[in-house]
């Protein structure tokens, strides 16, 4: 054998054990075992100590606590804190390209300005977007638990503020427009769940309020006018000329006339307008002097819905009459169109009509066999008449009329 190789092998056999020992000393397994043994040994020594005198105790809030117990509790607290910190360290999403934080992460509260993801309590992705100074601020998206989009748009101080879009739980667009503190507020458009436009206009506190338009399911505008507390301001139709009404109600509708009256149903908004024909008025104009609202509820000035006649007494300034009354021809026509009127009353009404045009007819006679029970209130220059089948029952429609100047003067007296 070559002498050089023999020498090399001899030297290698001498130094290899030394290098193997060094490699073992610096291996993770060896170091972790030594650390565990050291911790175990020191812990055993601590817990084997028996308190013999007061020097073996700590005084905490007046309580004598054995040093081994105090040390054990301290170690447990440190371990739990370390575990919490490790759990709160954000993980970077490979798909999204930004860090994901738990909703209660301490680190999240100290982000100055960054685009992040936030996990909800059950682990789902609740938010993706901008965070500034520890709060959601800027643009982002909020999600439901099942992952469908809840909101997309601008945020300020953890709330919807600015331009944005709100979605139904199924993912369909619900609202597109301005937000203020999570509420629809400003200009916006409301959609039905089938995707058709419902309303476009002004909102206040998520209610239709101000000028706006209603649309049918085909997307056709049916009404344009003023709203308050999520409902149409029906009083705005009073005093309007017959041709002006078409500027408010855009949908196709019929016209009914008698010798003295014209009546225009607005089925899309549950209204029947009534007015005097020009030849029978002092100024020769045909203007709306009565608005029948064909609903079984009334929205008060606070936006509350009232459907019981007894509760109406607390909503108006003055009750001027309550009792049974006979139906006039305009009342009778309104009752036949009221969805919530009892069939017994509807069946008792017979109206004779003669067609004039395709969408116009003349009422030549009527018969109403049953009386109805009414409550008449006066408030802010208007008379409100609520129609019920009988006393003690809820109403099925109501009529708004202006109070004459003479009547107002008498009430003021």
Coordinates of N, CA and C in Angstrom, one line a residue, residues 229-381:
X229 N -88.3 59.6 6.0 CA -88.3 58.5 6.9 C -88.7 57.2 6.1
X230 N -88.1 57.0 5.0 CA -88.3 55.8 4.2 C -89.6 55.7 3.4
X231 N -90.4 56.7 3.4 CA -91.7 56.6 2.7 C -91.9 57.9 1.9
X232 N -92.8 57.8 0.9 CA -93.2 58.9 0.1 C -93.9 60.0 0.9
X233 N -93.5 61.3 0.7 CA -94.3 62.4 1.3 C -95.5 62.6 0.5
X234 N -96.6 62.0 0.9 CA -97.8 62.0 0.1 C -98.5 63.4 0.0
X235 N -98.2 64.2 1.0 CA -98.8 65.6 1.0 C -98.3 66.4 -0.2
X236 N -97.1 66.0 -0.7 CA -96.6 66.8 -1.8 C -97.4 66.8 -3.1
X237 N -98.4 65.8 -3.1 CA -99.2 65.7 -4.3 C -100.4 66.7 -4.2
X238 N -100.7 67.1 -3.0 CA -101.9 68.0 -2.8 C -101.6 69.4 -3.6
X239 N -102.6 69.9 -4.2 CA -102.5 71.2 -4.9 C -101.8 71.1 -6.3
X240 N -101.4 69.9 -6.7 CA -100.8 69.8 -8.0 C -101.9 69.7 -9.1
X241 N -101.6 70.3 -10.2 CA -102.5 70.3 -11.3 C -102.5 68.9 -11.9
X242 N -103.6 68.5 -12.6 CA -103.7 67.2 -13.1 C -102.6 66.8 -14.0
X243 N -102.0 67.8 -14.8 CA -100.9 67.4 -15.7 C -99.6 67.4 -15.0
X244 N -99.5 68.1 -13.8 CA -98.3 68.0 -13.0 C -98.1 66.6 -12.4
X245 N -99.2 65.9 -12.1 CA -99.1 64.6 -11.5 C -98.3 63.7 -12.3
X246 N -98.3 63.8 -13.6 CA -97.5 63.0 -14.5 C -96.0 63.1 -14.3
X247 N -95.6 64.3 -13.8 CA -94.2 64.5 -13.5 C -93.7 63.7 -12.2
X248 N -94.7 63.4 -11.4 CA -94.4 62.6 -10.2 C -94.5 61.1 -10.5
X249 N -95.7 60.7 -11.0 CA -96.0 59.3 -11.3 C -95.7 59.0 -12.7
X250 N -94.7 58.2 -13.0 CA -94.3 58.0 -14.4 C -94.9 56.8 -15.1
X251 N -95.5 55.9 -14.3 CA -96.0 54.7 -14.9 C -97.4 54.9 -15.5
X252 N -97.7 54.0 -16.4 CA -99.0 54.1 -17.0 C -100.1 53.9 -16.0
X253 N -101.2 54.7 -16.1 CA -102.3 54.6 -15.2 C -103.6 55.0 -15.8
X254 N -104.7 54.6 -15.3 CA -106.0 55.0 -15.8 C -106.5 56.3 -15.2
X255 N -107.5 56.8 -15.8 CA -108.1 58.0 -15.2 C -109.6 57.8 -15.1
X256 N -110.2 58.2 -14.0 CA -111.7 58.1 -13.8 C -112.2 59.5 -13.5
X257 N -113.4 59.8 -14.1 CA -114.0 61.1 -13.9 C -115.5 60.9 -13.5
X258 N -116.0 61.9 -12.8 CA -117.4 62.0 -12.6 C -117.8 63.4 -13.1
X259 N -118.9 63.8 -12.8 CA -119.4 65.2 -13.2 C -118.5 66.3 -12.6
X260 N -118.0 66.0 -11.4 CA -117.2 67.1 -10.7 C -115.8 66.7 -10.4
X261 N -115.5 65.4 -10.4 CA -114.2 64.9 -9.9 C -113.4 64.2 -11.0
X262 N -112.0 64.2 -10.8 CA -111.2 63.3 -11.5 C -110.4 62.5 -10.5
X263 N -110.1 61.2 -10.8 CA -109.4 60.3 -9.9 C -108.4 59.5 -10.7
X264 N -107.2 59.6 -10.2 CA -106.1 58.9 -10.9 C -105.4 57.9 -10.0
X265 N -105.6 56.6 -10.3 CA -104.9 55.6 -9.5 C -103.4 55.5 -9.8
X266 N -102.6 55.3 -8.8 CA -101.1 55.1 -8.9 C -100.8 53.8 -8.3
X267 N -101.1 52.7 -9.0 CA -100.9 51.4 -8.4 C -99.5 51.1 -7.9
X268 N -98.5 51.6 -8.6 CA -97.1 51.3 -8.2 C -96.7 51.8 -6.9
X269 N -97.5 52.8 -6.3 CA -97.1 53.4 -5.0 C -98.3 53.3 -4.1
X270 N -99.4 52.6 -4.5 CA -100.6 52.4 -3.6 C -101.3 53.7 -3.3
X271 N -101.5 54.5 -4.3 CA -102.1 55.8 -4.1 C -103.3 56.0 -5.1
X272 N -104.3 56.8 -4.7 CA -105.3 57.2 -5.6 C -105.5 58.7 -5.3
X273 N -105.2 59.5 -6.4 CA -105.3 61.0 -6.3 C -106.7 61.4 -6.7
X274 N -107.3 62.4 -6.0 CA -108.6 62.9 -6.4 C -108.5 64.4 -6.5
X275 N -109.3 65.0 -7.4 CA -109.3 66.4 -7.5 C -110.6 66.9 -8.2
X276 N -110.9 68.2 -8.0 CA -112.0 68.8 -8.7 C -111.7 69.2 -10.1
X277 N -112.6 68.9 -11.0 CA -112.5 69.3 -12.4 C -112.6 70.8 -12.5
X278 N -111.7 71.4 -13.4 CA -111.6 72.8 -13.5 C -112.9 73.6 -13.5
X279 N -113.8 73.2 -14.3 CA -115.1 73.9 -14.4 C -115.8 74.0 -13.1
X280 N -115.5 73.2 -12.1 CA -116.2 73.2 -10.9 C -115.4 73.8 -9.8
X281 N -114.3 74.5 -10.1 CA -113.4 75.2 -9.1 C -113.5 76.7 -9.4
X282 N -113.1 77.5 -8.3 CA -113.2 78.9 -8.4 C -112.1 79.5 -9.4
X283 N -110.9 78.9 -9.5 CA -109.9 79.4 -10.4 C -109.8 78.7 -11.7
X284 N -110.7 77.7 -11.9 CA -110.8 77.0 -13.2 C -109.7 76.0 -13.4
X285 N -108.9 75.7 -12.4 CA -107.9 74.7 -12.5 C -108.3 73.3 -11.9
X286 N -107.8 72.3 -12.5 CA -108.0 70.9 -12.0 C -106.8 70.5 -11.1
X287 N -107.0 70.6 -9.8 CA -105.9 70.3 -8.9 C -106.3 69.2 -7.9
X288 N -105.3 68.5 -7.5 CA -105.5 67.4 -6.5 C -105.8 68.0 -5.2
X289 N -107.0 67.5 -4.6 CA -107.4 68.0 -3.3 C -107.5 66.9 -2.3
X290 N -107.2 65.7 -2.7 CA -107.2 64.5 -1.8 C -106.3 63.4 -2.3
X291 N -105.6 62.8 -1.3 CA -104.7 61.7 -1.7 C -105.1 60.5 -0.8
X292 N -105.6 59.4 -1.4 CA -105.9 58.2 -0.7 C -104.6 57.3 -0.7
X293 N -104.2 57.0 0.5 CA -103.0 56.1 0.6 C -103.6 54.7 1.0
X294 N -103.4 53.8 0.0 CA -104.0 52.5 0.2 C -103.2 51.5 0.9
X295 N -102.7 51.9 2.1 CA -101.9 51.0 3.0 C -102.6 50.9 4.3
X296 N -102.3 49.8 5.0 CA -102.8 49.6 6.4 C -101.9 50.0 7.5
X297 N -101.0 50.9 7.2 CA -100.0 51.5 8.2 C -99.8 52.9 7.9
X298 N -99.4 53.7 8.9 CA -99.1 55.1 8.7 C -97.7 55.4 9.3
X299 N -96.8 56.1 8.6 CA -95.5 56.4 9.1 C -95.5 57.8 9.7
X300 N -95.2 57.8 11.0 CA -95.2 59.1 11.7 C -93.9 59.9 11.5
X301 N -93.8 61.1 12.1 CA -92.7 62.0 11.9 C -91.4 61.4 12.4
X302 N -91.4 60.4 13.2 CA -90.2 59.8 13.7 C -89.8 58.6 12.9
X303 N -90.6 58.2 11.9 CA -90.3 57.1 11.1 C -90.9 55.8 11.6
X304 N -91.7 55.9 12.7 CA -92.4 54.7 13.2 C -93.6 54.3 12.5
X305 N -93.9 53.0 12.3 CA -95.1 52.5 11.6 C -96.2 52.3 12.6
X306 N -97.4 52.9 12.3 CA -98.5 52.7 13.2 C -99.7 52.1 12.4
X307 N -100.2 51.0 12.9 CA -101.3 50.3 12.2 C -102.6 50.2 13.1
X308 N -102.5 50.6 14.3 CA -103.7 50.5 15.2 C -104.3 51.9 15.4
X309 N -105.6 52.0 15.2 CA -106.3 53.3 15.2 C -106.2 54.0 16.6
X310 N -106.2 53.2 17.7 CA -106.1 53.8 19.0 C -104.8 54.5 19.2
X311 N -103.7 54.0 18.6 CA -102.4 54.6 18.7 C -102.3 55.8 17.9
X312 N -103.2 56.0 16.9 CA -103.1 57.2 16.1 C -103.5 58.4 16.9
X313 N -104.3 58.3 17.9 CA -104.7 59.4 18.8 C -103.5 60.1 19.4
X314 N -102.4 59.3 19.6 CA -101.2 59.9 20.2 C -100.3 60.6 19.2
X315 N -100.6 60.4 17.9 CA -99.8 60.9 16.8 C -100.2 62.2 16.2
X316 N -101.5 62.6 16.4 CA -102.1 63.8 15.8 C -102.5 64.8 16.9
X317 N -102.6 66.0 16.5 CA -102.9 67.1 17.4 C -104.3 67.0 17.9
X318 N -105.3 66.7 16.9 CA -106.7 66.8 17.3 C -107.5 65.8 16.5
X319 N -108.3 65.0 17.3 CA -109.3 64.1 16.8 C -110.6 64.9 16.6
X320 N -111.1 65.1 15.4 CA -112.3 65.9 15.2 C -113.6 65.0 15.0
X321 N -113.4 63.8 14.7 CA -114.6 62.9 14.5 C -114.2 61.5 14.5
X322 N -115.0 60.6 15.1 CA -114.9 59.2 14.9 C -116.3 58.6 14.9
X323 N -116.6 57.7 14.0 CA -117.9 57.0 13.9 C -118.1 56.5 12.5
X324 N -119.3 55.9 12.3 CA -119.7 55.4 11.0 C -120.0 56.4 10.0
X325 N -119.7 56.2 8.7 CA -120.1 57.2 7.7 C -120.4 56.4 6.4
X326 N -121.2 57.0 5.5 CA -121.4 56.4 4.2 C -120.3 56.7 3.2
X327 N -120.1 55.9 2.3 CA -119.0 56.1 1.3 C -119.5 56.9 0.2
X328 N -118.7 57.9 -0.2 CA -119.0 58.7 -1.4 C -118.3 58.0 -2.6
X329 N -118.6 58.5 -3.8 CA -118.1 57.8 -5.0 C -116.6 57.7 -5.0
X330 N -115.8 58.7 -4.6 CA -114.4 58.6 -4.6 C -113.9 57.7 -3.5
X331 N -114.6 57.7 -2.4 CA -114.2 56.7 -1.3 C -114.4 55.3 -1.8
X332 N -115.6 55.1 -2.5 CA -115.9 53.7 -2.9 C -114.9 53.2 -3.9
X333 N -114.5 54.1 -4.8 CA -113.5 53.6 -5.8 C -112.2 53.3 -5.1
X334 N -111.8 54.1 -4.1 CA -110.5 53.8 -3.4 C -110.6 52.5 -2.6
X335 N -111.8 52.2 -2.0 CA -112.0 51.0 -1.3 C -111.8 49.8 -2.2
X336 N -112.3 49.8 -3.4 CA -112.2 48.7 -4.3 C -110.8 48.4 -4.7
X337 N -109.9 49.4 -4.6 CA -108.5 49.3 -5.0 C -107.6 49.0 -3.8
X338 N -108.1 49.2 -2.5 CA -107.3 49.0 -1.3 C -107.1 47.5 -1.1
X339 N -105.8 47.1 -1.1 CA -105.5 45.7 -0.9 C -105.9 45.1 0.4
X340 N -105.9 46.0 1.4 CA -106.2 45.5 2.8 C -107.6 45.6 3.3
X341 N -108.5 46.1 2.4 CA -109.9 46.2 2.7 C -110.5 44.8 2.7
X342 N -111.5 44.6 3.6 CA -112.2 43.3 3.7 C -113.0 43.1 2.5
X343 N -113.0 41.8 2.0 CA -113.8 41.5 0.8 C -115.3 41.7 1.0
X344 N -115.7 41.7 2.2 CA -117.2 42.0 2.5 C -117.5 43.4 2.1
X345 N -116.6 44.3 2.4 CA -116.9 45.7 2.0 C -116.7 45.9 0.5
X346 N -115.7 45.3 -0.1 CA -115.5 45.4 -1.5 C -116.7 44.9 -2.3
X347 N -117.2 43.7 -1.8 CA -118.3 43.1 -2.5 C -119.6 43.9 -2.4
X348 N -119.7 44.7 -1.4 CA -120.9 45.6 -1.2 C -120.9 46.8 -2.1
X349 N -119.8 47.0 -2.8 CA -119.7 48.3 -3.6 C -119.9 47.9 -5.1
X350 N -120.8 48.6 -5.8 CA -121.0 48.4 -7.2 C -120.8 49.8 -7.9
X351 N -119.9 49.8 -8.8 CA -119.5 51.0 -9.6 C -119.8 50.8 -11.0
X352 N -120.6 51.8 -11.6 CA -120.9 51.8 -13.0 C -120.0 52.7 -13.8
X353 N -119.3 52.2 -14.8 CA -118.3 52.9 -15.6 C -118.6 52.9 -17.1
X354 N -118.3 53.9 -17.7 CA -118.4 54.0 -19.2 C -117.0 54.4 -19.7
X355 N -116.4 53.5 -20.6 CA -115.1 53.8 -21.2 C -115.2 55.0 -22.1
X356 N -114.2 55.9 -21.9 CA -114.1 57.1 -22.8 C -112.9 56.9 -23.8
X357 N -111.8 56.5 -23.2 CA -110.6 56.1 -24.0 C -110.1 54.8 -23.5
X358 N -109.0 54.4 -24.0 CA -108.4 53.1 -23.6 C -108.1 53.1 -22.1
X359 N -107.6 54.2 -21.6 CA -107.1 54.3 -20.2 C -107.9 55.4 -19.5
X360 N -109.2 55.7 -19.9 CA -110.0 56.6 -19.2 C -111.4 56.1 -19.2
X361 N -112.1 56.4 -18.1 CA -113.5 56.0 -17.9 C -114.3 57.0 -17.1
X362 N -115.6 57.1 -17.4 CA -116.4 57.9 -16.6 C -117.3 57.1 -15.7
X363 N -117.3 57.5 -14.4 CA -118.2 56.8 -13.4 C -119.6 57.4 -13.5
X364 N -120.5 56.6 -13.9 CA -121.9 57.1 -14.1 C -122.8 56.8 -12.9
X365 N -122.4 56.0 -12.0 CA -123.2 55.6 -10.9 C -122.4 54.7 -9.9
X366 N -122.9 54.6 -8.7 CA -122.2 53.7 -7.7 C -123.2 53.4 -6.6
X367 N -122.9 52.3 -5.9 CA -123.8 51.9 -4.8 C -122.9 51.3 -3.7
X368 N -122.9 51.8 -2.5 CA -122.1 51.2 -1.4 C -123.1 50.9 -0.3
X369 N -123.3 49.6 -0.1 CA -124.3 49.2 0.9 C -123.9 49.2 2.3
X370 N -122.6 49.1 2.6 CA -122.1 49.0 4.0 C -121.4 50.3 4.3
X371 N -121.6 50.9 5.5 CA -120.9 52.0 6.0 C -119.5 51.6 6.5
X372 N -118.6 52.5 6.7 CA -117.3 52.2 7.2 C -117.1 53.1 8.5
X373 N -116.2 52.7 9.3 CA -115.9 53.4 10.5 C -114.6 54.3 10.3
X374 N -114.7 55.6 10.6 CA -113.6 56.5 10.3 C -113.1 57.2 11.6
X375 N -111.9 57.5 11.6 CA -111.3 58.5 12.5 C -110.7 59.6 11.7
X376 N -111.1 60.9 12.1 CA -110.7 62.0 11.4 C -109.8 62.9 12.3
X377 N -108.6 63.2 11.9 CA -107.7 64.0 12.6 C -107.3 65.2 11.8
X378 N -107.0 66.3 12.6 CA -106.4 67.5 11.9 C -105.0 67.8 12.5
X379 N -104.1 68.0 11.6 CA -102.7 68.2 12.0 C -101.9 69.0 11.0
X380 N -101.3 70.1 11.3 CA -100.4 70.8 10.4 C -101.1 71.2 9.1
X381 N -102.3 71.7 9.2 CA -103.0 72.2 8.0 C -103.6 71.1 7.1

